[in-house]
Every structure is written in C-alpha cells, then in structure tokens.
Coordinates of C-alpha atoms in Angstrom, one line a residue:
M131 CA -17.3 -21.3 0.5
L132 CA -16.1 -18.9 -2.1
L133 CA -12.5 -20.3 -1.9
I134 CA -13.8 -23.9 -2.2
Y135 CA -15.8 -22.6 -5.4
L136 CA -12.8 -21.0 -6.8
L137 CA -10.5 -24.3 -6.2
V138 CA -13.3 -26.3 -8.0
L139 CA -13.3 -24.0 -10.7
A140 CA -9.6 -23.9 -11.1
A141 CA -9.5 -27.9 -11.3
F142 CA -12.3 -27.8 -13.7
S143 CA -10.5 -25.4 -16.1
T144 CA -7.2 -27.2 -15.8
A145 CA -9.0 -30.2 -16.8
V146 CA -10.5 -28.3 -19.8
F147 CA -7.2 -27.1 -20.7
V148 CA -5.4 -30.5 -20.8
L149 CA -8.5 -32.1 -22.7
A150 CA -8.6 -29.3 -25.4
R151 CA -4.7 -29.6 -25.8
R152 CA -4.8 -33.3 -26.3
A153 CA -7.9 -32.9 -28.9
A154 CA -6.0 -30.1 -30.7
R155 CA -2.8 -32.4 -30.9
R156 CA -4.8 -35.4 -32.2
R157 CA -6.3 -33.4 -34.8
A158 CA -3.2 -31.7 -35.9
T159 CA -2.1 -35.2 -37.2
V160 CA -5.0 -35.1 -39.7
A161 CA -4.4 -31.7 -41.0
K162 CA -1.9 -28.8 -40.5
A163 CA -2.8 -26.7 -37.5
H164 CA -2.4 -22.9 -37.5
S165 CA -1.9 -22.6 -33.8
A166 CA 0.0 -24.8 -31.3
A167 CA -2.1 -27.2 -29.2
G168 CA -1.3 -25.0 -26.1
Y169 CA -3.1 -22.1 -27.6
H170 CA -6.4 -24.2 -28.2
G171 CA -6.0 -25.4 -24.5
A172 CA -5.8 -21.8 -23.3
W173 CA -8.6 -20.7 -25.2
A174 CA -10.8 -23.4 -23.8
L175 CA -9.5 -22.5 -20.3
I176 CA -10.4 -19.0 -20.9
W177 CA -13.9 -19.8 -21.9
A178 CA -14.4 -22.2 -18.9
A179 CA -13.0 -20.0 -16.4
V180 CA -13.6 -16.5 -17.2
P181 CA -17.6 -16.4 -17.4
A182 CA -17.8 -18.5 -14.2
L183 CA -15.4 -16.4 -12.5
I184 CA -17.4 -13.2 -13.4
I185 CA -20.8 -14.6 -12.1
L186 CA -19.0 -15.9 -8.8
I187 CA -17.6 -12.3 -8.1
L188 CA -20.8 -10.8 -8.9
A189 CA -22.6 -13.1 -6.7
S190 CA -20.2 -12.6 -3.7
T191 CA -20.3 -8.9 -4.2
F192 CA -24.3 -8.5 -4.4
D193 CA -25.7 -11.4 -2.6
A194 CA -25.7 -9.6 0.6
R195 CA -27.4 -6.3 -0.9
I196 CA -30.1 -8.7 -2.7
E197 CA -30.8 -10.4 0.4
R198 CA -31.4 -7.1 2.3
A199 CA -33.7 -5.7 -0.3
V200 CA -35.7 -8.9 -0.2
L201 CA -35.9 -8.9 3.4
I202 CA -37.1 -5.2 3.8
A203 CA -39.5 -5.6 1.0
S204 CA -41.6 -8.2 2.7
A205 CA -40.9 -7.4 6.4
P206 CA -43.9 -7.5 8.9
E207 CA -45.6 -4.3 9.7
A208 CA -43.7 -4.0 13.3
V209 CA -40.3 -3.8 11.2
Q210 CA -41.8 -1.4 8.5
A211 CA -42.9 1.1 11.1
L212 CA -39.3 1.4 12.3
D213 CA -37.1 4.3 11.2
A214 CA -34.5 3.7 8.5
P215 CA -31.5 3.1 10.8
R216 CA -33.2 0.8 13.2
R217 CA -34.9 -1.1 10.4
A218 CA -31.3 -1.6 8.8
A219 CA -30.2 -2.9 12.2
F220 CA -32.8 -5.3 12.6
I221 CA -32.6 -6.6 9.2
E222 CA -28.8 -7.0 9.9
D223 CA -29.4 -8.9 13.3
A224 CA -31.9 -11.0 11.1
R225 CA -29.1 -12.0 8.7
I226 CA -26.6 -12.6 11.6
V227 CA -29.2 -14.8 13.5
G228 CA -30.0 -16.7 10.2
A229 CA -26.5 -17.5 9.8
G230 CA -26.2 -18.9 13.5
G231 CA -24.8 -16.0 15.3
M232 CA -26.3 -13.7 18.2
P233 CA -27.9 -10.3 17.4
R234 CA -26.1 -7.3 18.3
Q235 CA -29.0 -5.8 20.3
I236 CA -31.9 -7.0 22.2
W237 CA -35.4 -6.7 20.6
T238 CA -38.6 -7.1 22.5
G239 CA -42.3 -7.7 22.1
D240 CA -43.4 -8.2 18.3
L241 CA -39.7 -7.6 17.1
S242 CA -38.4 -10.4 19.0
T243 CA -41.0 -12.8 17.3
A244 CA -40.4 -11.1 14.0
L245 CA -36.7 -11.4 14.4
Q246 CA -37.0 -15.3 14.4
E247 CA -39.3 -15.3 11.5
E248 CA -37.1 -13.0 9.5
A249 CA -33.9 -14.9 10.5
A250 CA -35.4 -18.2 9.1
R251 CA -36.5 -16.5 5.9
A252 CA -33.0 -14.7 5.7
S253 CA -31.4 -18.1 5.8
R254 CA -33.6 -19.5 3.1
V255 CA -32.9 -16.4 0.9
D256 CA -29.3 -16.6 1.5
G257 CA -29.3 -20.3 0.7
A258 CA -31.4 -19.7 -2.6
L259 CA -28.8 -17.0 -3.4
A260 CA -25.7 -19.1 -2.9
W261 CA -27.2 -22.1 -4.8
G262 CA -28.4 -19.8 -7.7
G263 CA -25.0 -18.2 -7.8
L264 CA -23.1 -21.8 -7.8
I265 CA -25.7 -23.1 -10.6
A266 CA -25.2 -20.2 -12.9
A267 CA -21.5 -20.4 -12.5
I268 CA -21.4 -24.1 -13.2
L269 CA -23.7 -23.5 -16.4
A270 CA -21.4 -20.8 -17.6
A271 CA -18.4 -23.0 -17.0
L272 CA -20.0 -26.1 -18.9
I273 CA -21.5 -23.7 -21.9
G274 CA -18.0 -21.9 -22.2
A275 CA -16.2 -25.2 -22.2
G276 CA -18.7 -26.7 -24.7
L277 CA -18.2 -23.6 -27.1
A278 CA -14.5 -23.8 -26.8
W279 CA -14.5 -27.5 -27.5
R280 CA -16.5 -27.1 -30.6
Q281 CA -13.8 -24.7 -31.9
T282 CA -10.9 -27.0 -31.3
R283 CA -10.2 -27.4 -35.0
P284 CA -6.9 -27.4 -36.9
E285 CA -8.0 -24.2 -38.9
F286 CA -9.0 -22.0 -35.7
R287 CA -6.9 -19.2 -35.0
A288 CA -6.4 -19.7 -31.4
R289 CA -3.1 -18.1 -31.0
N290 CA -4.5 -14.8 -32.2
R291 CA -7.7 -15.1 -30.0
V292 CA -5.6 -15.9 -26.9
E293 CA -3.1 -13.0 -27.7
T294 CA -6.0 -10.7 -28.1
F295 CA -7.6 -11.7 -24.9
V296 CA -4.4 -11.2 -23.1
G297 CA -3.9 -7.8 -24.8
V298 CA -7.4 -6.7 -23.8
T299 CA -6.8 -7.8 -20.0
L300 CA -3.5 -6.1 -19.9
F301 CA -5.1 -2.8 -21.2
A302 CA -8.0 -3.2 -18.8
C303 CA -5.5 -3.6 -15.9
S304 CA -3.8 -0.4 -17.1
V305 CA -7.1 1.7 -17.4
V306 CA -8.1 0.6 -13.8
A307 CA -4.6 1.9 -12.4
I308 CA -5.0 5.1 -14.4
L309 CA -8.5 5.7 -13.4
T310 CA -7.8 4.9 -9.8
T311 CA -4.9 7.5 -9.8
I312 CA -7.4 10.1 -11.6
G313 CA -9.9 9.3 -8.7
I314 CA -7.4 9.7 -5.9
V315 CA -6.1 13.0 -7.4
A316 CA -9.7 14.2 -8.2
S317 CA -11.0 13.5 -4.6
L318 CA -7.8 15.4 -3.1
L319 CA -8.3 18.3 -5.3
F320 CA -11.9 18.5 -4.8
E321 CA -11.9 18.4 -0.9
S322 CA -8.6 20.6 -0.8
L323 CA -10.3 23.4 -2.9
R324 CA -13.0 23.3 -0.2
F325 CA -10.5 23.6 2.7
F326 CA -8.6 26.4 1.0
Q327 CA -12.0 28.2 0.5
M328 CA -12.2 28.2 4.3
V329 CA -8.4 28.7 4.9
P330 CA -6.0 30.8 2.8
I331 CA -3.3 28.8 1.0
T332 CA -0.7 31.3 2.1
E333 CA -1.7 30.6 5.8
F334 CA -1.7 27.0 5.2
L335 CA 1.7 27.0 3.6
F336 CA 3.6 29.6 5.6
G337 CA 1.7 29.8 8.9
T338 CA 3.8 28.6 12.0
Q339 CA 0.8 27.6 14.3
W340 CA -1.0 24.3 14.0
S341 CA -3.9 23.9 16.1
P342 CA -6.8 22.6 14.0
Q343 CA -9.2 21.5 16.9
I344 CA -11.7 23.8 18.2
A345 CA -11.1 25.6 21.5
I346 CA -13.3 25.9 24.4
R347 CA -12.5 29.5 25.2
A348 CA -12.6 32.2 22.8
D349 CA -9.2 33.6 24.0
Q350 CA -7.3 30.3 22.9
V351 CA -5.4 30.0 19.7
G352 CA -7.5 27.3 18.2
S353 CA -10.6 29.1 18.8
T354 CA -10.9 29.6 15.1
G355 CA -8.5 26.9 14.2
A356 CA -4.9 27.6 13.4
F357 CA -3.5 25.8 10.2
G358 CA -0.2 26.8 9.6
A359 CA 1.3 23.7 8.4
V360 CA 5.0 24.7 8.8
P361 CA 5.6 22.8 12.0
L362 CA 4.5 19.5 10.1
F363 CA 6.9 20.3 7.2
V364 CA 9.7 20.9 9.5
G365 CA 8.9 17.6 11.6
T366 CA 8.6 15.5 8.5
F367 CA 11.7 17.1 7.0
L368 CA 13.8 16.5 10.4
I369 CA 13.0 12.7 10.5
M370 CA 13.5 12.2 6.9
I371 CA 17.0 13.8 7.1
I372 CA 17.7 11.6 10.2
A373 CA 16.3 8.3 8.6
M374 CA 18.5 9.1 5.4
I375 CA 21.7 9.7 7.5
V376 CA 21.3 6.3 9.0
A377 CA 20.0 4.4 5.7
G378 CA 22.1 6.3 3.2
P379 CA 25.8 5.2 4.4
I380 CA 24.8 1.8 5.6
G381 CA 22.6 0.8 2.7
L382 CA 25.2 2.1 0.3
F383 CA 28.1 0.5 2.0
S384 CA 26.2 -2.7 2.3
A385 CA 25.4 -2.5 -1.4
I386 CA 29.1 -2.0 -2.3
Y387 CA 30.3 -4.9 -0.2
L388 CA 27.8 -7.4 -1.6
A389 CA 28.2 -6.3 -5.3
E390 CA 32.1 -6.1 -5.0
Y391 CA 33.7 -7.7 -2.2
A392 CA 31.4 -10.7 -0.9
G393 CA 31.7 -13.9 -2.7
P394 CA 28.8 -15.9 -4.0
K395 CA 28.4 -18.0 -0.7
R396 CA 28.4 -14.9 1.7
R397 CA 26.2 -13.0 -0.8
A398 CA 23.8 -15.9 -0.8
V399 CA 23.6 -15.6 2.9
I400 CA 23.8 -11.9 3.6
K401 CA 21.4 -10.5 1.1
P402 CA 18.3 -12.5 2.0
V403 CA 19.1 -11.8 5.6
L404 CA 19.3 -8.0 5.1
E405 CA 16.3 -8.0 3.0
I406 CA 14.3 -9.5 6.1
L407 CA 14.1 -6.1 7.2
A408 CA 11.9 -5.0 4.3
G409 CA 9.4 -7.7 5.3
V410 CA 9.1 -6.4 8.9
P411 CA 5.8 -4.5 9.4
T412 CA 6.2 -1.0 10.4
V413 CA 4.2 -1.4 13.6
V414 CA 6.8 -3.9 14.7
Y415 CA 9.3 -1.0 14.1
G416 CA 7.2 1.3 16.1
F417 CA 7.2 -1.3 19.0
F418 CA 10.9 -1.5 18.7
A419 CA 11.1 2.3 18.8
A420 CA 9.1 2.8 21.8
L421 CA 10.0 0.0 24.0
T422 CA 13.7 -0.5 23.0
V423 CA 15.2 2.6 21.3
G424 CA 13.4 5.3 23.0
P425 CA 14.4 4.0 26.6
S426 CA 18.0 3.4 25.5
F427 CA 18.3 7.0 24.2
R428 CA 16.6 8.7 27.0
A429 CA 19.0 6.8 29.6
F430 CA 22.0 7.7 27.5
F431 CA 21.3 11.4 27.0
N432 CA 20.2 11.7 30.8
W433 CA 23.4 10.0 31.8
M434 CA 25.3 12.5 29.7
G435 CA 23.2 15.5 31.1
A436 CA 23.9 14.2 34.6
Q437 CA 27.7 14.3 33.6
L438 CA 27.4 18.1 32.4
V439 CA 25.5 19.3 35.2
G440 CA 27.6 21.7 37.3
G441 CA 30.2 22.3 34.9
P442 CA 30.9 24.6 32.0
L443 CA 27.9 22.9 30.0
D444 CA 25.4 23.2 32.8
G445 CA 22.6 24.4 30.6
L446 CA 23.2 21.5 28.1
G447 CA 23.1 19.0 30.8
Q448 CA 19.9 20.4 32.2
H449 CA 18.4 20.0 28.8
L450 CA 19.5 16.6 28.3
L451 CA 18.1 15.5 31.8
L452 CA 14.5 16.4 30.3
V453 CA 14.7 14.1 27.3
Q454 CA 11.9 11.8 27.0
N455 CA 11.3 8.4 25.3
Q456 CA 9.6 10.0 22.3
M457 CA 11.7 12.2 20.2
A458 CA 12.6 12.9 16.5
L459 CA 16.0 11.1 16.8
V460 CA 14.5 7.7 17.8
A461 CA 11.8 7.9 15.1
G462 CA 14.3 8.8 12.3
A463 CA 17.0 6.2 13.4
V464 CA 14.2 3.3 13.5
M465 CA 13.0 4.7 10.2
G466 CA 16.7 4.5 8.8
I467 CA 16.8 1.0 9.9
M468 CA 13.6 0.2 8.2
L469 CA 15.1 1.9 4.8
I470 CA 18.4 0.0 4.8
P471 CA 17.3 -2.8 2.5
F472 CA 15.5 -0.3 0.4
V473 CA 18.5 1.4 -0.5
S474 CA 20.8 -1.6 -0.4
S475 CA 19.0 -3.6 -2.7
L476 CA 18.3 -0.8 -5.3
S477 CA 21.9 0.2 -5.2
D478 CA 23.1 -3.3 -5.3
D479 CA 21.3 -4.0 -8.6
I480 CA 22.5 -0.6 -10.0
I481 CA 26.2 -1.3 -9.2
N482 CA 26.0 -5.0 -10.7
A483 CA 24.4 -3.2 -13.8
V484 CA 27.8 -1.4 -14.4
P485 CA 29.4 -3.0 -17.4
Q486 CA 32.3 -5.3 -16.2
S487 CA 34.4 -3.8 -19.1
L488 CA 34.8 -0.5 -17.3
R489 CA 36.2 -2.6 -14.3
D490 CA 38.5 -4.6 -16.3
G491 CA 39.8 -1.3 -18.1
S492 CA 40.5 0.3 -14.8
Y493 CA 42.5 -2.9 -13.6
A494 CA 44.4 -2.9 -16.6
M495 CA 45.5 0.7 -16.0
G496 CA 47.0 -0.6 -12.6
A497 CA 44.2 0.7 -10.3
T498 CA 43.4 -1.2 -7.2
K499 CA 40.0 -2.6 -6.2
S500 CA 39.1 0.1 -4.1
E501 CA 40.3 2.7 -6.5
T502 CA 38.1 1.1 -9.2
I503 CA 35.1 1.2 -7.1
K504 CA 35.8 4.9 -6.0
R505 CA 36.7 6.5 -9.4
V506 CA 34.9 4.2 -12.0
V507 CA 32.2 2.2 -10.6
L508 CA 30.3 4.7 -8.1
P509 CA 30.7 7.7 -10.6
A510 CA 29.0 5.3 -13.3
A511 CA 26.3 4.1 -11.0
L512 CA 25.8 7.5 -9.4
P513 CA 22.6 8.4 -11.2
G514 CA 21.2 5.2 -10.4
I515 CA 22.2 5.5 -6.8
A516 CA 20.8 8.9 -6.5
G517 CA 17.4 7.5 -7.7
A518 CA 17.4 5.0 -5.2
F519 CA 17.9 7.7 -2.5
L520 CA 15.2 9.8 -3.9
L521 CA 12.9 6.9 -3.7
A522 CA 13.9 6.1 -0.1
V523 CA 13.2 9.8 0.8
S524 CA 9.8 9.5 -0.7
R525 CA 9.3 6.3 1.5
A526 CA 10.5 8.1 4.6
I527 CA 8.2 11.0 3.9
G528 CA 5.0 8.8 3.7
E529 CA 5.8 6.9 7.0
T530 CA 3.2 7.0 9.7
M531 CA 3.1 4.3 12.3
I532 CA 6.8 4.7 13.4
V533 CA 6.5 8.3 13.9
T534 CA 3.3 8.1 15.8
M535 CA 4.6 5.6 18.3
A536 CA 8.2 7.2 18.6
A537 CA 7.9 10.9 18.0
G538 CA 4.8 11.8 19.4
L539 CA 1.9 14.0 18.2
A540 CA 3.2 17.6 19.2
A541 CA 3.4 20.2 16.2
R542 CA 6.4 22.1 17.0
T543 CA 8.9 24.1 14.8
T544 CA 12.2 22.8 15.9
L545 CA 15.3 21.2 14.3
N546 CA 16.4 19.7 17.7
P547 CA 16.3 16.0 17.3
L548 CA 15.8 15.3 21.1
E549 CA 12.4 16.9 21.1
T550 CA 9.0 15.6 20.2
V551 CA 7.7 16.5 16.5
T552 CA 4.9 15.4 14.3
T553 CA 4.7 14.8 10.5
V554 CA 2.2 15.5 7.7
T555 CA 1.1 11.7 7.5
V556 CA 0.6 11.4 11.4
Q557 CA -1.8 14.7 11.3
I558 CA -3.7 13.2 8.3
V559 CA -4.3 10.0 10.4
T560 CA -5.2 12.0 13.6
L561 CA -7.6 14.4 11.6
L562 CA -9.5 11.4 9.9
T563 CA -9.7 9.0 12.9
G564 CA -13.1 8.6 14.4
D565 CA -16.4 10.0 13.2
Q566 CA -15.8 13.2 11.4
E567 CA -17.9 15.8 9.8
F568 CA -16.5 16.5 6.4
N569 CA -18.0 20.1 6.4
S570 CA -15.4 21.5 8.8
A571 CA -11.9 22.9 8.3
K572 CA -10.5 20.6 10.9
T573 CA -11.5 17.5 8.8
L574 CA -10.6 18.9 5.4
A575 CA -7.4 20.2 6.5
A576 CA -6.2 16.3 6.0
F577 CA -7.0 16.7 2.3
G578 CA -5.0 19.8 2.0
L579 CA -2.1 18.0 3.9
G580 CA -2.7 15.0 1.5
L581 CA -2.4 17.2 -1.6
T582 CA 0.7 18.6 -0.6
L583 CA 2.2 15.4 0.5
F584 CA 1.1 13.9 -3.1
V585 CA 2.8 16.8 -4.8
V586 CA 6.0 16.5 -2.9
T587 CA 6.2 12.7 -3.4
L588 CA 5.3 13.0 -7.0
I589 CA 8.0 15.4 -7.7
L590 CA 10.6 13.3 -6.0
N591 CA 9.4 10.0 -7.7
F592 CA 9.5 11.8 -11.0
A593 CA 13.1 13.0 -10.2
A594 CA 14.1 9.4 -9.4
Q595 CA 12.5 8.0 -12.3
R596 CA 14.2 10.4 -14.7
I597 CA 17.7 9.9 -13.1
V598 CA 17.1 6.1 -13.3
Q599 CA 15.9 6.4 -17.0
T600 CA 19.0 8.6 -17.8
Y601 CA 21.2 5.9 -16.2
R602 CA 19.7 3.0 -18.1
E603 CA 20.1 4.6 -21.4
Q604 CA 23.8 5.0 -20.8
Y605 CA 24.6 1.3 -19.5
D606 CA 21.9 -1.2 -20.6

C-alpha cells in the first residue's frame, strides 16, 4: 500500500508543479517576475510532496510500534499474566491473525479465545492507523500546495527558496553520511577495546594460532582461546595476490585495447559485455568456483601428480594427488575474474583522460602506436592506473562469499596456493553467525578483525585517492 500512496503522491505533486508553473507564466505577463516559472513550480512541488512524504515515512515506521503498544495496554488479564517474551509473541500472533495470516504457535484455553478477540482489535487498530496516516498525508499535501499557490507571484523569490532547500538537503545527506561513518568507527573502536582488554594486542597481531572456539578438554589449544590473527592476514594476502595477478594484467590490457585499438563499434559491444561481470552477484561467482573451477583445478593437479609419481619429483606428485576442490588458488582466480571489469573500467577512463596532444607529439616524432602507448600514454596514466589497482586490492580484501565457498575455513599460515586458507572477512562472518554473546572474547574478536580490516582498507583507499588526485591535477 505504501508504494501506491507514493505513486499517488508523485502524480499529485507533478500536477501541482505543472499548475504552479502555468500560473507563474501567466502572471509574469502582467509584471516582471524575479524567478523563472520552473522555480515556482518546483517550490509548489516541494511544499506538496515533502510534508506528505515525511508523514508517510513516519507512519510506516511507527505504525507497528503504536499498534503493539495499544494492544498490550488493553490486553485481557490472561495475556497480561504472561511473561514479557510470551506476551510479545502473543501480540505478534494477534497482529498476524488480524492481517489474515496463521499464528506462529498454538494458544490454548483462554488464550485461544483472547487471540481471536485481539486479532479483531488488531485489525481495527491497524486500519485506523493506516487511514489516519493517509488522511494526515493528504491534508499535509493539500495545505502545502495551497500555501505554495498563494506565493506564486512575480515578486516572490522562488529561485532563492528552491536553491536554499536543495542546499540544505545536500548538506543533510552529507551529515548523514558523516554520522554513519562516525557511528561505524565508534562501534568498532568500543567493541575492539573490550576485546583487547581480554586479549593482548601483541598476541592478536603477531600470534600464529587462530582457534577462537572454546575447547571441551583443558589440554586443547583452544581451551582458553587462541587469537593470533597472522594466519588470517596471510590467507587474505595470499588470495588478494592471486586475484590481482589475474585481474591486473587482463584488466589493464583490456583497457589499453578498448582505449587505443578498438574502433567505436567494437568498443560499443566489448565494453558493456565486459562490464556484465561487475553485475554478477558474488554468490554466483562462489557457485562457479565451487562447482566448476574447483573440480577442474583438482582434476588437473591430480593428473599432473599422477604423472610425477614414481619419478624424480615423486614427493611433489604425492602432494598434488591430495589437492581438493577448495584451495586459495580457486578463490583467488575467481575473485580475479570478478575484479577484471573493475580494473578495466577505471584504467580505460584514465587512459582516455590522457591529452591527445601527447599522443600527437609522439606520432610527430616518428613513434609507432605501440611505442606511443608504452612510452607516452602509460607513463602519463600510471598514477591513475596505480590508484585503480589499489582500489581493486581493497575490494579483494573485503570479499567474503567467494572465499567461503572456494577456499574453506581453515586458518593456516601457508603461502601454498593449493591449500585451504581463510581470510579476515570470512572469520568475521563466522564469529557473528547465529546467536552470540557479546561478552566473550570469541565474539568480540570479530570487532578486532573488523577494526584491523577497516584500517588497512582506509590506508589503501587514501593512498589510491591521493594518487588519482595527483594525476587529475596534472592532466585535467
């Protein structure tokens, strides 16, 4: 229903805009107007749409809470006698039944009768709140449109009012973004400090044993928890390196071809097709890695191992025969495929931003196309390309789904791409999955990992932005 209300409000606001603009044009023929007719229409649209939109958003946000409060306040004695969790479950079932659904649990005795009564009352309360919000929104739209209509006069400074509203809106959006960032950092810092009070930061940063679970026997490594994050950092670094080995050259060479060699027709076909990879969900890449790439790599390495068994490289052959579907190489290769359009698009834009005069000067000196690209275009675009690579690295570090499905969950300090590893992001998801108690070091370790990941990606993004900024200052 909210979508229908928004569509009706959009249609009404558009009509108000058109009528106010026509009135402003008509009145401008009598006296010289301060603002263009479009600004008068925009001012009327703002007054018709914004107050009503705010009321609709508030109603959709607080209707359910108000309904629950009304139902709990006047609930029968049998419901009031329940403890808080069961009373909340009963009220929620009453709301579900009142909306035409089935209760989530069976209520017997007096509670069964009370459920039907409360469901009927919940339906009435919900209808009253919905109609009340709708009527309030209609009144707000009509009153706002009427006030704006009265101000549609030639001497009214509609342009100044509209530009002020736009400026305030943009500032508010910026404040929301800043406050969101501050909230994320503050929550990470607060919970991370609690974690580092339980686990020394030196053990976390330099420890080589990651076993955050609580062991059953006291003689196990994880009996008190082992929170050395070095295996996670090594796994993250290993997969990131493999991904960039795949994405870096392919993405850069694709960008060079699109920017320097491909004609307009080929570019119009190849670039959108290449960028389709950016729209594929990461879980689909994970399925591709687990069902296609992993078995293919395992079959290839097992075949290679079988060829080496019995010869001078018998030890290597025996090792290759033990290769499984999940390995760092699979996760890194598939992640690299995912990053190809990211590197390609950024590098393509940066190469195209190099002034044509530099190319023309190189051609005038007798250089060939390939020599111009190698000695003029790429050096000029190198800062921007480096920034694109750093942004791709930060994207690779933050990937979770592909690693979970293709590289496993084993925390292992190894640089062997044929073994299973895990990353920081995968462990964060693992630690925070399910019902968790936020007073244990096991759960709080996720915030320590998150803070470390945040700092690393922040440094990479800052470095990339600085490099790109330097590039733009030279060639914009």
